[in-house]
């Protein structure tokens, strides 16, 4: 389509088709229409206060923008790729609707500060949505942790059974990681809540504008301090991509456990029919697809971060058109994170834990070996020695195909005279969790404290 470009004054020739196709972004940045219109309204109000627009011009701009908004929302707006992006599409339509007043709107503004303000507003809103879903998910984990406070399971290192833990301690471990994600989103949202509008293309504008007014009316805490940095900066996008990538890593790790725990071999959990799928050939299958998909989606979150960092790394100050490549990763990440969080909440809505299987796993192994070593320490045996004694008991059990729990006192005494009647209590996995007295451990009081503090942080 060959219309005169808004920037076309100095051009005689027309852009080739491929230039237009490479330039256009309206097919994805149209998503910023609300923010663009909001920013333009406040900008117009400032221009009116500066005497650049008459009161009537201002009024007609505002009502023209409202019409554009309605057209977009009702699907009647004709997005034109020859106008490149959402900013020029809106301005062109506005001018078509209200005439010359529309042509004054871009006074004291550049697309460089315009796109920055739109994107910052978008990120602020979307981050709030992410935070609220994240809170919901963390609270759900805390609720399950409370319900399951008496459930004891194996804690693992190297995927090998290590020591008994409460299921709540395990779930809270994930909740704490997610609470750091929450904090990260909040911190970045606050840190970047500065208004870029009013810096112009890169150097400032030739008018005494009122950036404070713009900031206040757009809900920013202040204004960005340097015009060049303002239009060259995409940290506010990189940060949300990073926060999302790390959140993605955390969700992926949870999902990995859900996949594992729902296997026949583990059988620790049952996921509901709502979040599992069948096989087109194997009638018996119930696959944890949702968990696998979320685990998989974390890959694209990291990809989006790397993509933006790579775009930015060689760019000289200030704005370069490469930076238009910031939006697709951003939008994709926001959509993906929101979708994944929704999926996590759904999976944990009806998840069923198999307590019997969890304790069976504990008893079949040597999960309380460390407790026995500590028991001997209490009886005066140095830890290194007690470690060796218990190690040889485990070796003996393995060779004799005996279960740790079947050994009687007499047999134990063959390994050390320090064993007494009371050792048998120390073999019990459930009791083991209560012997963890250190702060942040897996004892009941620690778990309950954690639930309380995580609820306080999240609410
Ligand atoms: N669509 C452009 C982007 O997203 C808007 C800024 C264009 N600025 C310019 N100097 N060409 O980056």
Short mmCIF file of C-alpha atoms and ligand atoms in Angstrom, two decimals:
data_model
loop_
_atom_site.label_atom_id
_atom_site.label_comp_id
_atom_site.label_asym_id
_atom_site.label_seq_id
_atom_site.Cartn_x
_atom_site.Cartn_y
_atom_site.Cartn_z
CA UNK A 1 0.00 0.00 0.00
CA UNK A 2 1.53 3.30 -0.97
CA UNK A 3 0.30 6.20 1.11
CA UNK A 4 2.37 9.19 2.08
CA UNK A 5 4.32 8.37 5.22
CA UNK A 6 3.94 10.57 8.28
CA UNK A 7 7.68 11.01 8.15
CA UNK A 8 7.67 11.26 4.35
CA UNK A 9 8.43 14.97 3.83
CA UNK A 10 11.98 14.55 2.59
CA UNK A 11 11.35 11.41 0.56
CA UNK A 12 10.79 11.30 -3.16
CA UNK A 13 10.92 7.57 -3.71
CA UNK A 14 8.70 5.03 -2.05
CA UNK A 15 9.77 2.27 0.30
CA UNK A 16 10.08 -1.07 -1.34
CA UNK A 17 7.72 -3.77 -0.35
CA UNK A 18 10.31 -5.63 1.71
CA UNK A 19 11.14 -2.46 3.66
CA UNK A 20 7.49 -2.11 4.54
CA UNK A 21 7.25 -5.73 5.54
CA UNK A 22 10.31 -5.51 7.73
CA UNK A 23 9.18 -2.21 9.25
CA UNK A 24 5.69 -3.08 10.20
CA UNK A 25 4.91 -4.03 13.74
CA UNK A 26 1.26 -3.15 14.01
CA UNK A 27 0.25 -6.79 13.77
CA UNK A 28 1.68 -7.26 17.24
CA UNK A 29 2.13 -3.83 18.81
CA UNK A 30 -1.58 -3.07 18.32
CA UNK A 31 -1.77 -4.70 21.71
CA UNK A 32 -0.55 -1.38 23.13
CA UNK A 33 -3.54 0.61 21.87
CA UNK A 34 -5.03 1.36 25.29
CA UNK A 35 -1.75 2.56 26.71
CA UNK A 36 -1.06 4.60 23.58
CA UNK A 37 -4.42 6.34 23.79
CA UNK A 38 -4.06 6.93 27.51
CA UNK A 39 -0.61 8.47 27.00
CA UNK A 40 -1.84 10.62 24.13
CA UNK A 41 -4.71 12.01 26.16
CA UNK A 42 -2.45 13.11 28.98
CA UNK A 43 0.09 14.45 26.50
CA UNK A 44 -2.70 16.47 24.81
CA UNK A 45 -3.79 17.86 28.14
CA UNK A 46 -0.25 18.99 28.83
CA UNK A 47 -0.07 20.59 25.37
CA UNK A 48 -3.29 22.47 26.15
CA UNK A 49 -1.83 23.71 29.45
CA UNK A 50 1.28 24.80 27.55
CA UNK A 51 -0.88 26.82 25.16
CA UNK A 52 0.00 24.64 22.16
CA UNK A 53 -3.53 23.30 21.83
CA UNK A 54 -6.66 25.37 22.32
CA UNK A 55 -9.26 24.06 24.68
CA UNK A 56 -11.43 23.03 21.72
CA UNK A 57 -8.58 21.25 19.98
CA UNK A 58 -7.85 19.37 23.17
CA UNK A 59 -11.51 18.41 23.52
CA UNK A 60 -11.70 17.17 19.97
CA UNK A 61 -8.49 15.16 20.37
CA UNK A 62 -9.88 13.47 23.48
CA UNK A 63 -13.19 12.63 21.86
CA UNK A 64 -11.43 11.54 18.66
CA UNK A 65 -9.21 9.21 20.70
CA UNK A 66 -12.30 7.84 22.43
CA UNK A 67 -13.78 7.06 19.03
CA UNK A 68 -10.55 5.33 18.00
CA UNK A 69 -10.66 3.32 21.22
CA UNK A 70 -14.23 2.25 20.52
CA UNK A 71 -13.39 1.33 16.95
CA UNK A 72 -10.48 -0.81 18.06
CA UNK A 73 -12.44 -2.52 20.81
CA UNK A 74 -15.40 -3.28 18.58
CA UNK A 75 -13.15 -4.65 15.87
CA UNK A 76 -14.02 -1.86 13.42
CA UNK A 77 -10.57 -0.32 13.26
CA UNK A 78 -8.69 -0.74 10.03
CA UNK A 79 -5.09 -1.44 11.06
CA UNK A 80 -2.84 -0.47 8.18
CA UNK A 81 0.57 -1.97 7.82
CA UNK A 82 1.76 0.98 5.72
CA UNK A 83 1.43 3.06 8.90
CA UNK A 84 3.99 0.71 10.47
CA UNK A 85 3.00 0.65 14.09
CA UNK A 86 0.16 1.25 16.51
CA UNK A 87 1.29 4.80 17.27
CA UNK A 88 1.02 6.00 13.69
CA UNK A 89 -2.13 4.04 13.03
CA UNK A 90 -3.89 5.75 15.89
CA UNK A 91 -2.60 9.19 15.01
CA UNK A 92 -3.53 8.78 11.35
CA UNK A 93 -7.05 7.67 12.20
CA UNK A 94 -7.41 10.48 14.71
CA UNK A 95 -6.47 13.03 12.08
CA UNK A 96 -8.87 11.43 9.64
CA UNK A 97 -11.60 11.82 12.23
CA UNK A 98 -10.93 15.32 13.59
CA UNK A 99 -8.73 17.02 11.01
CA UNK A 100 -5.85 19.38 11.75
CA UNK A 101 -6.03 19.24 15.55
CA UNK A 102 -4.91 15.64 15.18
CA UNK A 103 -1.82 16.83 13.36
CA UNK A 104 -0.81 18.88 16.41
CA UNK A 105 -0.81 15.96 18.83
CA UNK A 106 2.75 14.90 18.07
CA UNK A 107 4.17 18.30 19.11
CA UNK A 108 6.91 17.93 21.74
CA UNK A 109 6.80 14.16 21.46
CA UNK A 110 8.63 11.48 19.52
CA UNK A 111 7.71 7.90 18.86
CA UNK A 112 10.76 7.07 20.93
CA UNK A 113 9.33 8.41 24.18
CA UNK A 114 5.85 7.36 23.09
CA UNK A 115 6.71 3.70 22.63
CA UNK A 116 8.62 3.75 25.90
CA UNK A 117 5.67 5.10 27.86
CA UNK A 118 3.25 2.65 26.24
CA UNK A 119 5.46 -0.29 27.03
CA UNK A 120 6.12 0.79 30.61
CA UNK A 121 2.39 1.19 31.22
CA UNK A 122 1.73 -2.21 29.68
CA UNK A 123 4.39 -3.88 31.79
CA UNK A 124 3.11 -2.27 34.96
CA UNK A 125 -0.39 -3.60 34.36
CA UNK A 126 0.68 -7.05 33.30
CA UNK A 127 3.15 -7.37 36.17
CA UNK A 128 0.30 -6.70 38.57
CA UNK A 129 -1.67 -9.54 36.97
CA UNK A 130 1.31 -11.87 37.24
CA UNK A 131 1.78 -10.90 40.89
CA UNK A 132 -1.81 -11.59 41.74
CA UNK A 133 -1.77 -15.08 40.17
CA UNK A 134 1.55 -15.79 41.81
CA UNK A 135 0.11 -14.84 45.19
CA UNK A 136 -2.85 -17.11 44.62
CA UNK A 137 -0.56 -20.01 43.80
CA UNK A 138 1.72 -19.41 46.79
CA UNK A 139 -1.29 -19.24 49.10
CA UNK A 140 -2.59 -22.49 47.68
CA UNK A 141 0.75 -24.15 48.43
CA UNK A 142 0.63 -22.75 51.96
CA UNK A 143 -2.89 -24.13 52.44
CA UNK A 144 -1.86 -27.58 51.27
CA UNK A 145 1.22 -27.38 53.49
CA UNK A 146 -1.04 -26.70 56.44
CA UNK A 147 -3.40 -29.56 55.60
CA UNK A 148 -0.51 -31.95 55.04
CA UNK A 149 1.53 -30.91 58.05
CA UNK A 150 1.59 -34.44 59.45
CA UNK A 151 2.50 -36.13 56.16
CA UNK A 152 6.07 -37.33 56.14
CA UNK A 153 7.95 -38.22 53.01
CA UNK A 154 11.46 -38.79 51.77
CA UNK A 155 13.60 -35.75 51.14
CA UNK A 156 16.10 -36.29 48.32
CA UNK A 157 19.56 -35.23 47.34
CA UNK A 158 21.00 -36.53 44.06
CA UNK A 159 17.55 -38.06 43.55
CA UNK A 160 18.46 -40.55 46.29
CA UNK A 161 16.51 -40.77 49.51
CA UNK A 162 18.29 -38.60 52.05
CA UNK A 163 16.27 -37.78 55.17
CA UNK A 164 12.60 -37.75 56.16
CA UNK A 165 10.88 -34.41 55.70
CA UNK A 166 7.35 -33.17 56.05
CA UNK A 167 5.53 -32.88 52.76
CA UNK A 168 4.73 -29.33 53.89
CA UNK A 169 8.42 -28.51 54.16
CA UNK A 170 8.87 -29.67 50.58
CA UNK A 171 5.91 -27.66 49.30
CA UNK A 172 7.02 -24.62 51.28
CA UNK A 173 10.47 -24.86 49.74
CA UNK A 174 8.79 -24.19 46.40
CA UNK A 175 6.60 -21.51 47.93
CA UNK A 176 9.64 -19.64 49.23
CA UNK A 177 11.27 -19.67 45.81
CA UNK A 178 8.04 -18.32 44.38
CA UNK A 179 7.89 -15.65 47.05
CA UNK A 180 11.26 -14.40 45.82
CA UNK A 181 9.79 -14.30 42.31
CA UNK A 182 6.94 -12.24 43.65
CA UNK A 183 9.35 -9.86 45.32
CA UNK A 184 11.34 -9.60 42.09
CA UNK A 185 8.28 -8.59 40.09
CA UNK A 186 7.27 -6.06 42.74
CA UNK A 187 10.77 -4.64 42.95
CA UNK A 188 11.14 -4.26 39.19
CA UNK A 189 7.67 -2.79 38.88
CA UNK A 190 8.52 -0.11 41.43
CA UNK A 191 12.03 0.49 40.13
CA UNK A 192 10.81 1.15 36.59
CA UNK A 193 7.76 3.14 37.52
CA UNK A 194 9.20 6.35 36.06
CA UNK A 195 7.69 8.32 33.23
CA UNK A 196 9.71 8.46 30.00
CA UNK A 197 7.24 10.70 28.17
CA UNK A 198 8.39 14.22 27.42
CA UNK A 199 12.04 13.53 26.62
CA UNK A 200 11.34 13.67 22.88
CA UNK A 201 13.49 11.79 20.40
CA UNK A 202 16.67 11.78 22.51
CA UNK A 203 17.78 15.27 23.57
CA UNK A 204 14.75 16.79 25.23
CA UNK A 205 12.18 19.02 23.53
CA UNK A 206 12.19 22.70 22.56
CA UNK A 207 9.28 23.49 24.83
CA UNK A 208 8.85 24.03 28.51
CA UNK A 209 6.82 20.91 29.04
CA UNK A 210 5.58 19.50 32.29
CA UNK A 211 6.93 16.03 32.73
CA UNK A 212 5.76 15.91 36.33
CA UNK A 213 2.22 16.41 35.12
CA UNK A 214 2.61 13.55 32.64
CA UNK A 215 4.06 11.31 35.33
CA UNK A 216 1.36 12.07 37.86
CA UNK A 217 -1.47 11.60 35.42
CA UNK A 218 -0.09 8.31 34.16
CA UNK A 219 0.46 6.95 37.65
CA UNK A 220 4.27 7.07 37.63
CA UNK A 221 6.25 7.78 40.79
CA UNK A 222 8.51 10.27 39.00
CA UNK A 223 10.23 11.04 35.71
CA UNK A 224 13.26 9.43 34.09
CA UNK A 225 16.36 11.55 34.71
CA UNK A 226 18.19 11.52 31.35
CA UNK A 227 16.62 11.90 27.91
CA UNK A 228 19.21 9.78 26.11
CA UNK A 229 19.07 6.95 28.60
CA UNK A 230 15.29 7.11 28.49
CA UNK A 231 14.99 6.29 24.79
CA UNK A 232 17.93 3.87 24.74
CA UNK A 233 16.79 1.92 27.79
CA UNK A 234 15.00 -1.40 27.63
CA UNK A 235 15.95 -2.60 31.12
CA UNK A 236 12.33 -2.42 32.14
CA UNK A 237 11.64 -5.14 29.58
CA UNK A 238 14.77 -7.18 30.25
CA UNK A 239 13.95 -7.24 33.96
CA UNK A 240 10.48 -8.63 33.47
CA UNK A 241 11.89 -11.17 31.04
CA UNK A 242 14.46 -12.19 33.62
CA UNK A 243 11.97 -12.32 36.48
CA UNK A 244 9.74 -14.43 34.25
CA UNK A 245 12.55 -16.75 33.20
CA UNK A 246 13.47 -17.47 36.77
CA UNK A 247 9.84 -17.96 37.70
CA UNK A 248 9.68 -20.31 34.72
CA UNK A 249 12.63 -22.25 36.07
CA UNK A 250 10.90 -22.60 39.43
CA UNK A 251 7.62 -23.70 37.88
CA UNK A 252 9.49 -26.14 35.69
CA UNK A 253 11.15 -27.73 38.70
CA UNK A 254 7.80 -28.14 40.42
CA UNK A 255 6.38 -29.65 37.24
CA UNK A 256 9.27 -32.05 36.94
CA UNK A 257 8.38 -33.36 40.39
CA UNK A 258 4.72 -33.61 39.50
CA UNK A 259 5.62 -35.69 36.46
CA UNK A 260 7.91 -37.89 38.50
CA UNK A 261 5.61 -38.22 41.47
CA UNK A 262 2.68 -39.24 39.31
CA UNK A 263 4.55 -42.19 37.80
CA UNK A 264 3.60 -45.76 38.73
CA UNK A 265 7.03 -46.16 40.28
CA UNK A 266 6.72 -43.19 42.61
CA UNK A 267 2.95 -43.04 42.96
CA UNK A 268 3.16 -40.10 45.38
CA UNK A 269 0.39 -38.07 43.80
CA UNK A 270 -2.68 -38.25 41.63
CA UNK A 271 -3.45 -35.40 39.29
CA UNK A 272 -7.07 -34.79 38.41
CA UNK A 273 -8.70 -35.62 35.10
CA UNK A 274 -8.94 -31.88 34.51
CA UNK A 275 -5.19 -31.56 34.07
CA UNK A 276 -4.19 -34.87 32.51
CA UNK A 277 -4.71 -36.31 29.06
CA UNK A 278 -5.04 -39.72 27.50
CA UNK A 279 -3.27 -41.45 24.67
CA UNK A 280 -4.77 -41.99 21.24
CA UNK A 281 -3.42 -45.51 21.15
CA UNK A 282 -2.83 -46.70 24.72
CA UNK A 283 -6.17 -46.82 26.51
CA UNK A 284 -4.71 -47.03 30.01
CA UNK A 285 -2.70 -43.82 29.83
CA UNK A 286 -3.17 -40.78 31.98
CA UNK A 287 -0.42 -38.38 31.11
CA UNK A 288 0.64 -35.30 33.09
CA UNK A 289 0.66 -33.15 29.95
CA UNK A 290 -0.07 -29.89 31.70
CA UNK A 291 2.96 -30.25 33.93
CA UNK A 292 5.09 -31.21 30.95
CA UNK A 293 3.85 -28.27 28.91
CA UNK A 294 4.62 -25.80 31.67
CA UNK A 295 8.04 -27.39 32.09
CA UNK A 296 8.50 -26.97 28.35
CA UNK A 297 7.24 -23.40 28.27
CA UNK A 298 9.99 -22.32 30.63
CA UNK A 299 12.35 -22.82 27.69
CA UNK A 300 10.75 -20.08 25.66
CA UNK A 301 10.81 -17.72 28.64
CA UNK A 302 14.58 -18.04 28.80
CA UNK A 303 14.72 -17.79 25.02
CA UNK A 304 12.85 -14.49 25.10
CA UNK A 305 15.27 -13.07 27.65
CA UNK A 306 18.28 -14.12 25.63
CA UNK A 307 16.68 -12.75 22.50
CA UNK A 308 16.26 -9.25 23.96
CA UNK A 309 19.69 -9.17 25.58
CA UNK A 310 21.21 -10.15 22.26
CA UNK A 311 19.31 -7.43 20.42
CA UNK A 312 20.48 -4.81 22.92
CA UNK A 313 24.08 -5.74 23.52
CA UNK A 314 25.74 -3.97 20.60
CA UNK A 315 23.50 -0.96 20.26
CA UNK A 316 25.04 2.49 20.43
CA UNK A 317 23.04 5.22 22.14
CA UNK A 318 20.29 6.06 21.67
CA UNK A 319 17.23 4.60 19.96
CA UNK A 320 17.88 2.14 17.16
CA UNK A 321 15.22 0.44 15.18
CA UNK A 322 16.51 -2.94 16.31
CA UNK A 323 14.69 -2.14 19.51
CA UNK A 324 11.36 -2.76 17.87
CA UNK A 325 12.33 -6.42 18.34
CA UNK A 326 11.65 -5.98 22.06
CA UNK A 327 7.91 -6.43 21.89
CA UNK A 328 7.33 -9.93 20.60
CA UNK A 329 9.47 -11.56 23.30
CA UNK A 330 7.78 -9.35 25.89
CA UNK A 331 4.24 -10.18 24.80
CA UNK A 332 5.05 -13.85 24.46
CA UNK A 333 6.58 -13.95 27.91
CA UNK A 334 3.66 -12.17 29.54
CA UNK A 335 1.15 -14.50 27.86
CA UNK A 336 3.19 -17.56 28.71
CA UNK A 337 3.69 -16.66 32.37
CA UNK A 338 0.02 -15.87 32.91
CA UNK A 339 -1.01 -19.11 31.22
CA UNK A 340 1.49 -21.21 33.17
CA UNK A 341 0.46 -19.73 36.51
CA UNK A 342 -3.15 -20.45 35.73
CA UNK A 343 -2.14 -24.02 34.88
CA UNK A 344 -0.23 -24.43 38.14
CA UNK A 345 -3.20 -23.23 40.17
CA UNK A 346 -5.45 -25.66 38.33
CA UNK A 347 -3.07 -28.59 38.92
CA UNK A 348 -2.86 -27.90 42.63
CA UNK A 349 -6.60 -27.44 42.98
CA UNK A 350 -7.38 -31.13 43.20
CA UNK A 351 -4.01 -32.77 43.63
CA UNK A 352 -4.14 -35.87 45.85
CA UNK A 353 -1.14 -36.97 47.90
CA UNK A 354 -0.59 -40.64 48.63
CA UNK A 355 0.59 -40.55 52.24
CA UNK A 356 0.81 -44.33 52.57
CA UNK A 357 3.09 -44.62 49.60
CA UNK A 358 5.25 -41.81 50.89
CA UNK A 359 5.79 -43.46 54.25
CA UNK A 360 6.31 -46.84 52.64
CA UNK A 361 9.18 -45.37 50.63
CA UNK A 362 10.69 -44.01 53.81
CA UNK A 363 10.55 -47.27 55.66
CA UNK A 364 12.00 -49.28 52.82
CA UNK A 365 15.19 -47.29 52.96
CA UNK A 366 17.78 -45.93 55.30
CA UNK A 367 16.27 -42.49 55.64
CA UNK A 368 16.97 -42.23 59.35
CA UNK A 369 20.63 -43.24 59.12
CA UNK A 370 21.72 -39.71 60.05
CA UNK A 371 19.42 -39.79 63.07
CA UNK A 372 21.10 -42.96 64.29
CA UNK A 373 24.50 -41.39 63.82
CA UNK A 374 23.31 -38.39 65.85
CA UNK A 375 21.89 -40.74 68.46
CA UNK A 376 25.35 -42.23 68.96
CA UNK A 377 26.78 -38.71 69.22
CA UNK A 378 24.40 -38.12 72.12
CA UNK A 379 25.84 -41.22 73.74
CA UNK A 380 29.29 -39.72 73.52
CA UNK A 381 30.53 -41.21 70.22
CA UNK A 382 32.37 -38.70 67.97
CA UNK A 383 30.37 -37.99 64.82
CA UNK A 384 32.95 -39.35 62.37
CA UNK A 385 32.98 -42.63 64.29
CA UNK A 386 29.22 -42.83 64.53
CA UNK A 387 28.97 -42.11 60.80
CA UNK A 388 31.22 -45.09 60.14
CA UNK A 389 29.29 -47.37 62.52
CA UNK A 390 25.95 -46.56 60.90
CA UNK A 391 27.53 -46.90 57.47
CA UNK A 392 28.55 -50.45 58.30
CA UNK A 393 25.05 -51.23 59.62
CA UNK A 394 23.65 -50.10 56.27
CA UNK A 395 26.21 -52.23 54.46
CA UNK A 396 25.26 -55.19 56.62
CA UNK A 397 21.54 -54.70 55.93
CA UNK A 398 22.17 -54.51 52.21
CA UNK A 399 24.22 -57.67 52.21
CA UNK A 400 21.77 -59.58 54.39
CA UNK A 401 18.77 -58.14 52.59
CA UNK A 402 17.45 -56.86 55.89
CA UNK A 403 15.44 -53.77 56.54
CA UNK A 404 17.01 -51.23 58.89
CA UNK A 405 13.81 -51.25 60.90
CA UNK A 406 13.87 -54.97 61.57
CA UNK A 407 17.12 -54.92 63.48
CA UNK A 408 16.78 -55.51 67.17
CA UNK A 409 18.90 -54.07 69.92
CA UNK A 410 21.08 -57.13 70.19
CA UNK A 411 22.01 -56.95 66.53
CA UNK A 412 22.69 -53.24 66.75
CA UNK A 413 24.95 -53.75 69.75
CA UNK A 414 27.21 -55.86 67.58
CA UNK A 415 28.17 -52.63 65.89
CA UNK A 416 28.44 -50.46 68.98
CA UNK A 417 27.94 -50.80 72.73
CA UNK A 418 26.57 -47.33 72.82
CA UNK A 419 23.21 -48.54 71.47
CA UNK A 420 20.44 -48.65 74.07
CA UNK A 421 16.71 -49.40 74.17
CA UNK A 422 15.87 -45.84 73.14
CA UNK A 423 17.54 -46.24 69.73
CA UNK A 424 14.38 -47.80 68.33
CA UNK A 425 12.52 -44.51 68.59
CA UNK A 426 15.30 -42.90 66.64
CA UNK A 427 14.72 -45.26 63.77
CA UNK A 428 11.25 -43.91 63.21
CA UNK A 429 11.03 -41.57 60.17
CA UNK A 430 8.12 -39.53 61.51
CA UNK A 431 10.00 -38.79 64.70
CA UNK A 432 13.00 -37.77 62.67
CA UNK A 433 11.28 -34.63 61.42
CA UNK A 434 10.64 -33.51 64.98
CA UNK A 435 14.27 -33.93 65.91
CA UNK A 436 15.17 -31.20 63.43
CA UNK A 437 15.43 -28.36 65.88
CA UNK A 438 17.30 -25.84 63.82
CA UNK A 439 15.41 -22.82 62.53
CA UNK A 440 13.95 -23.38 59.09
CA UNK A 441 14.03 -27.16 59.51
CA UNK A 442 11.26 -29.63 58.94
CA UNK A 443 9.79 -29.78 62.46
CA UNK A 444 6.13 -29.04 62.92
CA UNK A 445 6.67 -25.72 64.67
CA UNK A 446 9.07 -24.58 61.97
CA UNK A 447 6.66 -25.52 59.23
CA UNK A 448 3.79 -23.74 60.97
CA UNK A 449 5.94 -20.64 61.44
CA UNK A 450 6.85 -20.67 57.80
CA UNK A 451 3.23 -20.96 56.75
CA UNK A 452 2.41 -17.96 58.89
CA UNK A 453 5.23 -15.82 57.56
CA UNK A 454 4.67 -16.72 53.95
CA UNK A 455 1.00 -15.80 54.30
CA UNK A 456 2.03 -12.46 55.78
CA UNK A 457 4.42 -11.76 52.92
CA UNK A 458 1.94 -12.67 50.26
CA UNK A 459 -1.18 -10.93 51.51
N1 LIG B 1 7.59 0.96 16.33
C1 LIG B 1 8.75 1.56 16.89
C2 LIG B 1 9.31 0.65 17.97
O1 LIG B 1 8.64 -0.16 18.46
C3 LIG B 1 8.38 2.88 17.49
C4 LIG B 1 9.54 3.80 17.59
C5 LIG B 1 9.96 4.24 16.24
N2 LIG B 1 10.97 5.23 16.32
C6 LIG B 1 11.73 5.55 15.27
N3 LIG B 1 12.65 6.42 15.48
N4 LIG B 1 11.61 4.97 14.12
O2 LIG B 1 10.44 0.74 18.34
#
